[in-house]
PDB file of C-alpha atoms and ligand atoms in Angstrom:
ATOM      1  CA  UNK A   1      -5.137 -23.602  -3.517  1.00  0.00           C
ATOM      2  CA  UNK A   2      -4.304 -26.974  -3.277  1.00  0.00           C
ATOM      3  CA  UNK A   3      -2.857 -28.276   0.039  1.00  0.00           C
ATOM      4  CA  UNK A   4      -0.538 -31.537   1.083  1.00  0.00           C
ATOM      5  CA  UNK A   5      -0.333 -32.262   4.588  1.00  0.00           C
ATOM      6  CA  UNK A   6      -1.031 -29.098   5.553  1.00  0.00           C
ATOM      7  CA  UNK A   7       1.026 -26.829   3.379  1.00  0.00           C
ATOM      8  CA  UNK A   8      -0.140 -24.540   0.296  1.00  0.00           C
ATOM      9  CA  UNK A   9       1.202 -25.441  -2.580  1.00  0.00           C
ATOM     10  CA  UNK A  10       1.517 -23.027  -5.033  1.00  0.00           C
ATOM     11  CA  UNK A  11       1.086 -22.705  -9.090  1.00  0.00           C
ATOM     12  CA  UNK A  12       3.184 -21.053 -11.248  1.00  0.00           C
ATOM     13  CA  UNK A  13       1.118 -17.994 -11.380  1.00  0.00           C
ATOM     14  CA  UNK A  14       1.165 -17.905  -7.273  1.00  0.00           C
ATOM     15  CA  UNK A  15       5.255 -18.653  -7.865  1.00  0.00           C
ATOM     16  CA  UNK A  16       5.430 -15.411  -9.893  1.00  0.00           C
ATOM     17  CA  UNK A  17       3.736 -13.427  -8.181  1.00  0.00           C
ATOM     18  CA  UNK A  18       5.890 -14.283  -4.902  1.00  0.00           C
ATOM     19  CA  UNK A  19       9.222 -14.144  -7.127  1.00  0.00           C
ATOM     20  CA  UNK A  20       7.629 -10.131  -7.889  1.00  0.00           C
ATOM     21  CA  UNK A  21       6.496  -9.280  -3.927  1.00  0.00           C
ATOM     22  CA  UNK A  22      10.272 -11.422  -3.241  1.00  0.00           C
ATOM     23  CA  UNK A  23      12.495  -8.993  -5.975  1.00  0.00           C
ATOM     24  CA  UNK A  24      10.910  -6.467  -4.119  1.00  0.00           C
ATOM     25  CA  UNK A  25      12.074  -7.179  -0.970  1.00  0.00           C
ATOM     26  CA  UNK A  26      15.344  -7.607  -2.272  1.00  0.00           C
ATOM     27  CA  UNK A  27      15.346  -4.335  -3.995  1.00  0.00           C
ATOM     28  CA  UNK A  28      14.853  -2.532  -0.728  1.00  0.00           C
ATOM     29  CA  UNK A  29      17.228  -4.334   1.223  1.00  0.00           C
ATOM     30  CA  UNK A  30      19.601  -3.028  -1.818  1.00  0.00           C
ATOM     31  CA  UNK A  31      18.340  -0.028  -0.327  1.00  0.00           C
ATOM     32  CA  UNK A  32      19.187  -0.488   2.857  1.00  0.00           C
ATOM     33  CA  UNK A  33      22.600  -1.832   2.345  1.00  0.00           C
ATOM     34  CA  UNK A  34      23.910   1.148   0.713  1.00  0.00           C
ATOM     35  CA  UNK A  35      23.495   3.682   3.881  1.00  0.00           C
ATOM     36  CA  UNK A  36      25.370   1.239   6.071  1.00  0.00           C
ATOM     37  CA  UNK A  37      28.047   2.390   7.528  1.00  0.00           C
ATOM     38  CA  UNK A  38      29.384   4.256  11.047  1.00  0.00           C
ATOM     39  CA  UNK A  39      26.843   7.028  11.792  1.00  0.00           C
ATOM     40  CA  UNK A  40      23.583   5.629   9.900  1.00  0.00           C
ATOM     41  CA  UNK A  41      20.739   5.367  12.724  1.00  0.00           C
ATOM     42  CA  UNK A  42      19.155   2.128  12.241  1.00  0.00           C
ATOM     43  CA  UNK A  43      15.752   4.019  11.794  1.00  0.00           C
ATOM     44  CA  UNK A  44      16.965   5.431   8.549  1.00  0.00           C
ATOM     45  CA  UNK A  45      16.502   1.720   7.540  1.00  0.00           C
ATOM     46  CA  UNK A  46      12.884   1.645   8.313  1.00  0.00           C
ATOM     47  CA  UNK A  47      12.495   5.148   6.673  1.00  0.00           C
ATOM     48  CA  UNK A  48      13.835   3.631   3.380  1.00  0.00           C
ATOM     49  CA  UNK A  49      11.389   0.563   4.142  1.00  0.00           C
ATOM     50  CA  UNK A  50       8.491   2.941   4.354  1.00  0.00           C
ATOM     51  CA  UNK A  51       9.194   5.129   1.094  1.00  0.00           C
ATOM     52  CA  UNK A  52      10.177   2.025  -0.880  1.00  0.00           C
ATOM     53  CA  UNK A  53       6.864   0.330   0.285  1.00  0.00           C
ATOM     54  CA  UNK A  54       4.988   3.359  -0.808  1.00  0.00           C
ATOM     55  CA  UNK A  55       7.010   3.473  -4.158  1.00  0.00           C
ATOM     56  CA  UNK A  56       6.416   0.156  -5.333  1.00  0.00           C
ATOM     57  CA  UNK A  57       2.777  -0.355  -4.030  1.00  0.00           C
ATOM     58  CA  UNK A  58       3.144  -2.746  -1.244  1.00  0.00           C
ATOM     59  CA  UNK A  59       2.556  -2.596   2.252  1.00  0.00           C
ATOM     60  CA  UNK A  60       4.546  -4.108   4.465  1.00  0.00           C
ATOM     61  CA  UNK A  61       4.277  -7.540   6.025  1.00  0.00           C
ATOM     62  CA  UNK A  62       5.326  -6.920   9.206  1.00  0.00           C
ATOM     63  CA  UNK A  63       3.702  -3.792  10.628  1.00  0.00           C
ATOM     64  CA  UNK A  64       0.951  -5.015  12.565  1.00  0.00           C
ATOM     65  CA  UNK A  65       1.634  -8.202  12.569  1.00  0.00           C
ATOM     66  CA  UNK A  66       0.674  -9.100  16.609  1.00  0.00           C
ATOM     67  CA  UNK A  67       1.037  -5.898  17.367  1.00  0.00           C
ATOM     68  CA  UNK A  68       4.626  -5.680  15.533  1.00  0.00           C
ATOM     69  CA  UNK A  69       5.463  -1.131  15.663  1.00  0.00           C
ATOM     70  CA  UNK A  70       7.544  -1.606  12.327  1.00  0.00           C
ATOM     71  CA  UNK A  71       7.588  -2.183   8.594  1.00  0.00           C
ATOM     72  CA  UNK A  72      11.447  -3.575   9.403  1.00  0.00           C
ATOM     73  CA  UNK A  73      12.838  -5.746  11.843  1.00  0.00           C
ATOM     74  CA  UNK A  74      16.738  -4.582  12.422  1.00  0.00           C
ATOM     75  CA  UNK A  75      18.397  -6.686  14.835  1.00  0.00           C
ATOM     76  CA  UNK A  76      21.801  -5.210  16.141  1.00  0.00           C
ATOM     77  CA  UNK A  77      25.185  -7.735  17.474  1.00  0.00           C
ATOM     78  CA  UNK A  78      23.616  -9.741  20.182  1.00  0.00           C
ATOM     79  CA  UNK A  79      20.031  -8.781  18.622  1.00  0.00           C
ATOM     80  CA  UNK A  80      19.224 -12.068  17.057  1.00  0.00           C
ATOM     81  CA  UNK A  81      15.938 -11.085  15.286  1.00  0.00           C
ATOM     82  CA  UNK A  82      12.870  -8.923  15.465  1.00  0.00           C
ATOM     83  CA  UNK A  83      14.819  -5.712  16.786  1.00  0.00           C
ATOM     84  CA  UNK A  84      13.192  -2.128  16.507  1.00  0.00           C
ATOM     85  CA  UNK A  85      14.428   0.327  14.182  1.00  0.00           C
ATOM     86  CA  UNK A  86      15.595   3.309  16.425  1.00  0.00           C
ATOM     87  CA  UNK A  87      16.584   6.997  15.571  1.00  0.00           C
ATOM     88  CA  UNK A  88      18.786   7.391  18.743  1.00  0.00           C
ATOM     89  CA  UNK A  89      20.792   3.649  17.659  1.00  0.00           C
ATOM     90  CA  UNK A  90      23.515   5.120  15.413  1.00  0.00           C
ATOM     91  CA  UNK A  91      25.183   2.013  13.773  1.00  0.00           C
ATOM     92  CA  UNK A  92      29.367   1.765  14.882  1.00  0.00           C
ATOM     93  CA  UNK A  93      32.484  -0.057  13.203  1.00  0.00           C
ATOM     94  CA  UNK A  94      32.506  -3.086  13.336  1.00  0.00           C
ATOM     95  CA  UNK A  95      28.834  -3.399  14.314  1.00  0.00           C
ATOM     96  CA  UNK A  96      26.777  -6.665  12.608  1.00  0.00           C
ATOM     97  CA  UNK A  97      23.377  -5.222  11.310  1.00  0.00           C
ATOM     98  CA  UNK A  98      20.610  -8.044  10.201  1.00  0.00           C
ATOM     99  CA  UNK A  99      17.648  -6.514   7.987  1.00  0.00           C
ATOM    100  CA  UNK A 100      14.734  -8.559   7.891  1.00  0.00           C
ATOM    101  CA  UNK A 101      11.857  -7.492   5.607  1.00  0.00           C
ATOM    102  CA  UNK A 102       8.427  -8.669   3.819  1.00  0.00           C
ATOM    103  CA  UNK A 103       6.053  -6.940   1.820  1.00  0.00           C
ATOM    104  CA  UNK A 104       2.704  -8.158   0.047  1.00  0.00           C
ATOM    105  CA  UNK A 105       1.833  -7.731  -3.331  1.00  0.00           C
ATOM    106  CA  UNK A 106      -1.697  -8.966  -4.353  1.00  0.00           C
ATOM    107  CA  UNK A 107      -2.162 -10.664  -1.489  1.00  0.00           C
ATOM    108  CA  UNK A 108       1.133 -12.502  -1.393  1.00  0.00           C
ATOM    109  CA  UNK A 109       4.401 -12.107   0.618  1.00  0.00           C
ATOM    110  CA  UNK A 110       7.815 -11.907   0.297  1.00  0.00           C
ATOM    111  CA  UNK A 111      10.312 -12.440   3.035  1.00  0.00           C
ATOM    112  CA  UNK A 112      13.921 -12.205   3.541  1.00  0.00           C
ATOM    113  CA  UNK A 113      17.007 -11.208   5.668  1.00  0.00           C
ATOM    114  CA  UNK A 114      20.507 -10.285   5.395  1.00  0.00           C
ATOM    115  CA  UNK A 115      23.028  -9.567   8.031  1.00  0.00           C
ATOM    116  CA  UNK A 116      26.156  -6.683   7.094  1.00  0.00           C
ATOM    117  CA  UNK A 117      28.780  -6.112   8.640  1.00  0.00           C
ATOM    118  CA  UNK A 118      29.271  -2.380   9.498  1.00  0.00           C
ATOM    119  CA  UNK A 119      32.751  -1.712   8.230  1.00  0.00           C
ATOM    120  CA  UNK A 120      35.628  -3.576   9.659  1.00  0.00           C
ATOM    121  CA  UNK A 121      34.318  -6.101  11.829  1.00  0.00           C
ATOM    122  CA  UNK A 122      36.375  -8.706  13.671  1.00  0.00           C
ATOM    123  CA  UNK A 123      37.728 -11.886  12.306  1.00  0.00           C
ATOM    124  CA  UNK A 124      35.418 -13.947  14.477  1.00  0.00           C
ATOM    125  CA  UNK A 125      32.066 -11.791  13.023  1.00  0.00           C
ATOM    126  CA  UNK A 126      33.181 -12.232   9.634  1.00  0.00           C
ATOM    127  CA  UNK A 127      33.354 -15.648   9.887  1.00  0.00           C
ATOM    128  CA  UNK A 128      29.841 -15.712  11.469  1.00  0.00           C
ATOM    129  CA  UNK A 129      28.235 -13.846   8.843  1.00  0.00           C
ATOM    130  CA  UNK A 130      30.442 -16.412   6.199  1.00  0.00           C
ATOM    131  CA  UNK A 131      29.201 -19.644   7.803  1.00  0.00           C
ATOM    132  CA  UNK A 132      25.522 -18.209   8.069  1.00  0.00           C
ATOM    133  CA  UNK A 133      25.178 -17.192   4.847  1.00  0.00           C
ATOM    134  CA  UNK A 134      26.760 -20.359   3.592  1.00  0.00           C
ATOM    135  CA  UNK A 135      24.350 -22.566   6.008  1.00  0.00           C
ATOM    136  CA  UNK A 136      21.578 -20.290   4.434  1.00  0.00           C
ATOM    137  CA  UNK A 137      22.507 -21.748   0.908  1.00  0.00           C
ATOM    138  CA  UNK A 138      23.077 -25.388   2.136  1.00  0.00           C
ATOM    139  CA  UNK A 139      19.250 -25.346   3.195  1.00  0.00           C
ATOM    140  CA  UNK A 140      18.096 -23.406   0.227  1.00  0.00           C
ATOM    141  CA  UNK A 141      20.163 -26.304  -1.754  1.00  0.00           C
ATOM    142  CA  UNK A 142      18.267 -28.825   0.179  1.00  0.00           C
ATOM    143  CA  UNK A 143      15.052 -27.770  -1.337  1.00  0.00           C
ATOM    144  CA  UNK A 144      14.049 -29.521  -4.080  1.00  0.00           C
ATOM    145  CA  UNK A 145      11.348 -32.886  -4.595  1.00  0.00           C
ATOM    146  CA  UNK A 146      13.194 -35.789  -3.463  1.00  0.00           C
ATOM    147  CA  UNK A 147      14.259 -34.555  -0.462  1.00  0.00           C
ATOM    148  CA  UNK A 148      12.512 -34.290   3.021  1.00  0.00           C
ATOM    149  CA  UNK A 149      11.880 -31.050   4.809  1.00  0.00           C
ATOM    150  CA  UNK A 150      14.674 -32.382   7.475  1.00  0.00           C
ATOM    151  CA  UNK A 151      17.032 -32.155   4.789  1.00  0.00           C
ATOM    152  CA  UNK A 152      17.057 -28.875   4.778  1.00  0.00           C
ATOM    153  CA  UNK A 153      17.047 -28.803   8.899  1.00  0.00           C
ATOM    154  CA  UNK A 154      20.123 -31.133   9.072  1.00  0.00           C
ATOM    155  CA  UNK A 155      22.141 -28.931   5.857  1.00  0.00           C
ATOM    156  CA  UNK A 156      21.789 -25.980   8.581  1.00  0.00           C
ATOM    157  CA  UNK A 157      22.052 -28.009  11.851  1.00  0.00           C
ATOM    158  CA  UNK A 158      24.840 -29.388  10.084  1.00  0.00           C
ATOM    159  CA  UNK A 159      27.021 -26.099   9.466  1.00  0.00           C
ATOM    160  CA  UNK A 160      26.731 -24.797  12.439  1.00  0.00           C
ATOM    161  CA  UNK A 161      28.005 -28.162  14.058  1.00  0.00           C
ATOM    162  CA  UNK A 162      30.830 -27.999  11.843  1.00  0.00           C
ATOM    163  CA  UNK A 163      32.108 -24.321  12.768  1.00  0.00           C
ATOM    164  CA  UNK A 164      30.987 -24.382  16.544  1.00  0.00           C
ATOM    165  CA  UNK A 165      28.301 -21.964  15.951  1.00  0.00           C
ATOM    166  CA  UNK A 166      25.813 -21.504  18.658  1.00  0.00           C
ATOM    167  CA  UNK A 167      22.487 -22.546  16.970  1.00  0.00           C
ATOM    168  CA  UNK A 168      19.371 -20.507  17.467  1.00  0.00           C
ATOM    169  CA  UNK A 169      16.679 -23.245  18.346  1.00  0.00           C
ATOM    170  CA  UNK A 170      13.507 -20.936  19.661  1.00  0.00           C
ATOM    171  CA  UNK A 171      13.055 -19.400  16.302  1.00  0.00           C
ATOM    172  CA  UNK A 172      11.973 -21.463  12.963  1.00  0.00           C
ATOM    173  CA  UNK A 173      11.353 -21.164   9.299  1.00  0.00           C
ATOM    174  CA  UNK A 174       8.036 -21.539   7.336  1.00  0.00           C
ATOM    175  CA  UNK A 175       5.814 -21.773   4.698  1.00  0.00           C
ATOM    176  CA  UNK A 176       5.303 -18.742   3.361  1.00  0.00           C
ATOM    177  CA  UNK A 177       2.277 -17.515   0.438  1.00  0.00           C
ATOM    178  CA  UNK A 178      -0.922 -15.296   1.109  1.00  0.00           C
ATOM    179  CA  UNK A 179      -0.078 -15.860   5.031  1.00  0.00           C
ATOM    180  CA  UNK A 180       3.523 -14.733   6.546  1.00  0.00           C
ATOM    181  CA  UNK A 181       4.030 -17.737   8.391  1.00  0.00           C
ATOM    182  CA  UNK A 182       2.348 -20.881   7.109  1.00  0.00           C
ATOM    183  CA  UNK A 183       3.114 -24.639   7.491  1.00  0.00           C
ATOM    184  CA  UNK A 184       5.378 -26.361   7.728  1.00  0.00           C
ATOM    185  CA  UNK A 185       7.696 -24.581  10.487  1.00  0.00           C
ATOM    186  CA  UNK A 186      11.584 -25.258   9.376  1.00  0.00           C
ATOM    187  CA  UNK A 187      13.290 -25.784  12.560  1.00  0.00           C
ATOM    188  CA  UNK A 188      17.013 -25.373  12.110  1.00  0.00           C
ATOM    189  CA  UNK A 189      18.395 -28.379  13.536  1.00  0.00           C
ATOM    190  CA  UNK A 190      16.933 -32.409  13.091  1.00  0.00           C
ATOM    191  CA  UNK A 191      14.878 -33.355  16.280  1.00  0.00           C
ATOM    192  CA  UNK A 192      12.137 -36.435  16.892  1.00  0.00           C
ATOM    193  CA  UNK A 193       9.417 -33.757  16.888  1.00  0.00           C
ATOM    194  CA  UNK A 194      10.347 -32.624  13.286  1.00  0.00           C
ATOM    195  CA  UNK A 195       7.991 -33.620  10.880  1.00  0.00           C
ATOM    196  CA  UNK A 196       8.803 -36.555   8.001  1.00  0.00           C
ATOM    197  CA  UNK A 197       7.422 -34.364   5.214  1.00  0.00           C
ATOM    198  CA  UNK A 198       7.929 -34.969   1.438  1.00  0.00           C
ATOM    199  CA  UNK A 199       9.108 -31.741  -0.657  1.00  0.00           C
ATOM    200  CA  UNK A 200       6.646 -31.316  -3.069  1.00  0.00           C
ATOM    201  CA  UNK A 201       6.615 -28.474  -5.961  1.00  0.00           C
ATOM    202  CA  UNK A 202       4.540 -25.872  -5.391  1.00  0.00           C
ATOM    203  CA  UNK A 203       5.562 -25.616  -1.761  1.00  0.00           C
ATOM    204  CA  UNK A 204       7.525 -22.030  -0.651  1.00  0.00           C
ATOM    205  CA  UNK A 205      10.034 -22.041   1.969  1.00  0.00           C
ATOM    206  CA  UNK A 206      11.257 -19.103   4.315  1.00  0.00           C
ATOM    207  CA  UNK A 207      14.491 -20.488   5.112  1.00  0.00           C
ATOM    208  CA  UNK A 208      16.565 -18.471   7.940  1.00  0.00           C
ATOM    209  CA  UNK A 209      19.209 -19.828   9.769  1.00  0.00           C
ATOM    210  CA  UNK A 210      20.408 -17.554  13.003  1.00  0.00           C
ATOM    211  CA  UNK A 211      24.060 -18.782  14.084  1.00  0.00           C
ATOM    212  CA  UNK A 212      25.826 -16.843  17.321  1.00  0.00           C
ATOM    213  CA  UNK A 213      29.129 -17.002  18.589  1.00  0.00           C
ATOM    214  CA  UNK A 214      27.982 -18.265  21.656  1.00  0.00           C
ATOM    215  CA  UNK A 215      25.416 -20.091  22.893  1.00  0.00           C
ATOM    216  CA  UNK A 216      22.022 -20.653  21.301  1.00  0.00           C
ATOM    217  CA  UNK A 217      19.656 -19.293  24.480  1.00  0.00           C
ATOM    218  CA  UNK A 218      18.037 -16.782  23.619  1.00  0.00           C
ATOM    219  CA  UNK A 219      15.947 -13.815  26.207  1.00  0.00           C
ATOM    220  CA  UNK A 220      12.921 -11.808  24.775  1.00  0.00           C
ATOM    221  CA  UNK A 221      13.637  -7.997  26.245  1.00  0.00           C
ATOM    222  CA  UNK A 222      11.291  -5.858  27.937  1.00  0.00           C
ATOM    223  CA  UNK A 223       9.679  -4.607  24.643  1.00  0.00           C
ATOM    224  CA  UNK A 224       8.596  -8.214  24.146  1.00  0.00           C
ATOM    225  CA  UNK A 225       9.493  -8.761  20.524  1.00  0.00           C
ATOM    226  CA  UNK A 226      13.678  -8.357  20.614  1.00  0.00           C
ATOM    227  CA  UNK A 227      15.528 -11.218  21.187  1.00  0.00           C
ATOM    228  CA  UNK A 228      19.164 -11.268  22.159  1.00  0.00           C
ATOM    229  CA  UNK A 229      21.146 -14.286  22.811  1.00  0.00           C
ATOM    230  CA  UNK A 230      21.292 -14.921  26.360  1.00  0.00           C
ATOM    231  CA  UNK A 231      25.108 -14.702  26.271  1.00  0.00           C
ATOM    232  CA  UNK A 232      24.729 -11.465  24.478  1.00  0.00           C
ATOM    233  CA  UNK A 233      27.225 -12.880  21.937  1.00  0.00           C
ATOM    234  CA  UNK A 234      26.851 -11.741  18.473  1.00  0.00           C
ATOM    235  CA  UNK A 235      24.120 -13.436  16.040  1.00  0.00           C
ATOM    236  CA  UNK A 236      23.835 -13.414  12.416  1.00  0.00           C
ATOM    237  CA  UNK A 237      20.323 -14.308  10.462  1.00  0.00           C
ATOM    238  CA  UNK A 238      19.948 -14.849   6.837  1.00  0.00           C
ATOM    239  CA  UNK A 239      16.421 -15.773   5.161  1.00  0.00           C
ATOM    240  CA  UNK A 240      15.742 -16.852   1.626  1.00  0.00           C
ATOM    241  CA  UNK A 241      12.105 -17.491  -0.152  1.00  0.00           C
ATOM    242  CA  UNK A 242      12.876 -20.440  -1.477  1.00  0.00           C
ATOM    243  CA  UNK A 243       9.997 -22.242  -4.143  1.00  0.00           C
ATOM    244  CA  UNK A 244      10.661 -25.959  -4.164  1.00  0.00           C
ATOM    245  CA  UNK A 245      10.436 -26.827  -7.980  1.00  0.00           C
ATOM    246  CA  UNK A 246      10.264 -29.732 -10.504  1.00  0.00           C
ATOM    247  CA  UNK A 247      13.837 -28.242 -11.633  1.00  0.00           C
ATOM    248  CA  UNK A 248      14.745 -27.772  -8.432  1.00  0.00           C
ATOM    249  CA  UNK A 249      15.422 -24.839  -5.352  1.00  0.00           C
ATOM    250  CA  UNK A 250      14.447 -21.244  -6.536  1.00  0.00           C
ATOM    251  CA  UNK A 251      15.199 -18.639  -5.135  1.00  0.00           C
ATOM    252  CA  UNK A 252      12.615 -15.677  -4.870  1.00  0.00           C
ATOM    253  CA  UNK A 253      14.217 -12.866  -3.330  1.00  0.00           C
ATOM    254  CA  UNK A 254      16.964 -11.873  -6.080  1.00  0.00           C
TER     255      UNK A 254
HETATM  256 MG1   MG B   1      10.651 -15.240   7.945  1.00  0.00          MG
END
């Protein structure tokens, strides 16, 4: 595969392949999103990942992965990312549930994340999960030759600065193809240490803004893979695939 600076850059063959392993990922957080709702225990989610891996000949990306226990990571409020799936955690109005999931299909992932709201949530949560979601796009609009991967740091950086969103700085973005996390990493925020590097076609983004309604500190809990926000204030996380193009930002998990 041929490589600048660094990072993979994929054909279109690779591309299709990833849009596949990507529309499979979204199929099962389709899944997922229909049994939300007061009651559900969250590891009715990771049930659904398992049987929906098995159905459409995948395994999943992040079972394994260091030691990861699950095919799904299911982050709860102040659970920012990488949460455990748990049959005694029975979701609760006005609860925010984020879904994070990646399978591989020949050899190549997919990767993406949603966060729902679990019925009526507060004003304040809604508008979280709005400005995420909406930071998610900026970013995923930022990804296209031309541009520099900062572009698609400051879009993010940028929306949460706007709303007075507490911005997740501890976890990043990446490359993503035949390994989960490649180069570059996709910090969410503009800093001297992030790289000047061209977007090129061919490359594959994981894009994921995290936004809280506090502060952006984050604490890794005893299990050593949750993290909550220090404040335990409510986080949101939303994660696109995103292939950088000649005709510009696709996105790969619809
Ligand atoms: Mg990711």
């Amino acid at each position: 595969m041929k490589k600048f600076r660094g990072v993979f850059l994929k054909n279109d063959n690779e591309i299709a392949l990833m849009r596949e392993a990507n529309h499979i990922v979204y199929l099962i957080l389709q899944a997922m999103a229909a049994e939300i709702r007061p009651g559900t225990a969250s590891m009715r989610f990771e049930e659904i990942a398992q049987d929906l891996c098995g159905k459409y000949k995948v395994r999943p990306s992040f079972q394994g992965y260091r030691g990861f226990p699950y095919a799904l990571c299911c982050s709860i409020n102040e659970e920012v990312v990488h949460g455990f799936p748990s049959a005694g955690r029975r979701l609760k109005e006005g609860d925010l549930v984020s879904l994070d999931m990646g399978v591989v299909l020949e050899g190549f992932h997919g990767d993406a994340a949603r966060t729902f709201p679990v019925g009526e949530v507060s004003a304040a949560a809604a508008r979280l999960l709005r400005f995420t979601a909406e930071a998610l796009e900026d970013g995923t609009a930022a990804a296209r030759p031309g541009n520099r991967l900062r572009d698609i740091s400051a879009a993010v950086q940028k929306k949460a600065e706007t709303h007075n969103f507490g911005l997740i700085r501890r976890f990043v973005g990446h490359g993503v193809g035949s390994k989960l996390h490649e180069k570059p990493e996709i910090p969410n925020f503009v800093s001297e240490a992030t790289p000047d590097l061209p977007l090129l076609a061919g490359m594959v983004l994981a894009i994921e803004p995290m936004f809280s309604l506090g502060s952006g500190e984050v604490d890794i809990l005893s299990d050593e893979w949750t993290a909550v926000t220090r404040d335990r204030s409510l986080a949101a996380h939303f994660e696109h695939s995103v292939a950088v193009t000649a005709r510009g930002p696709l996105v790969l998990d619809c």
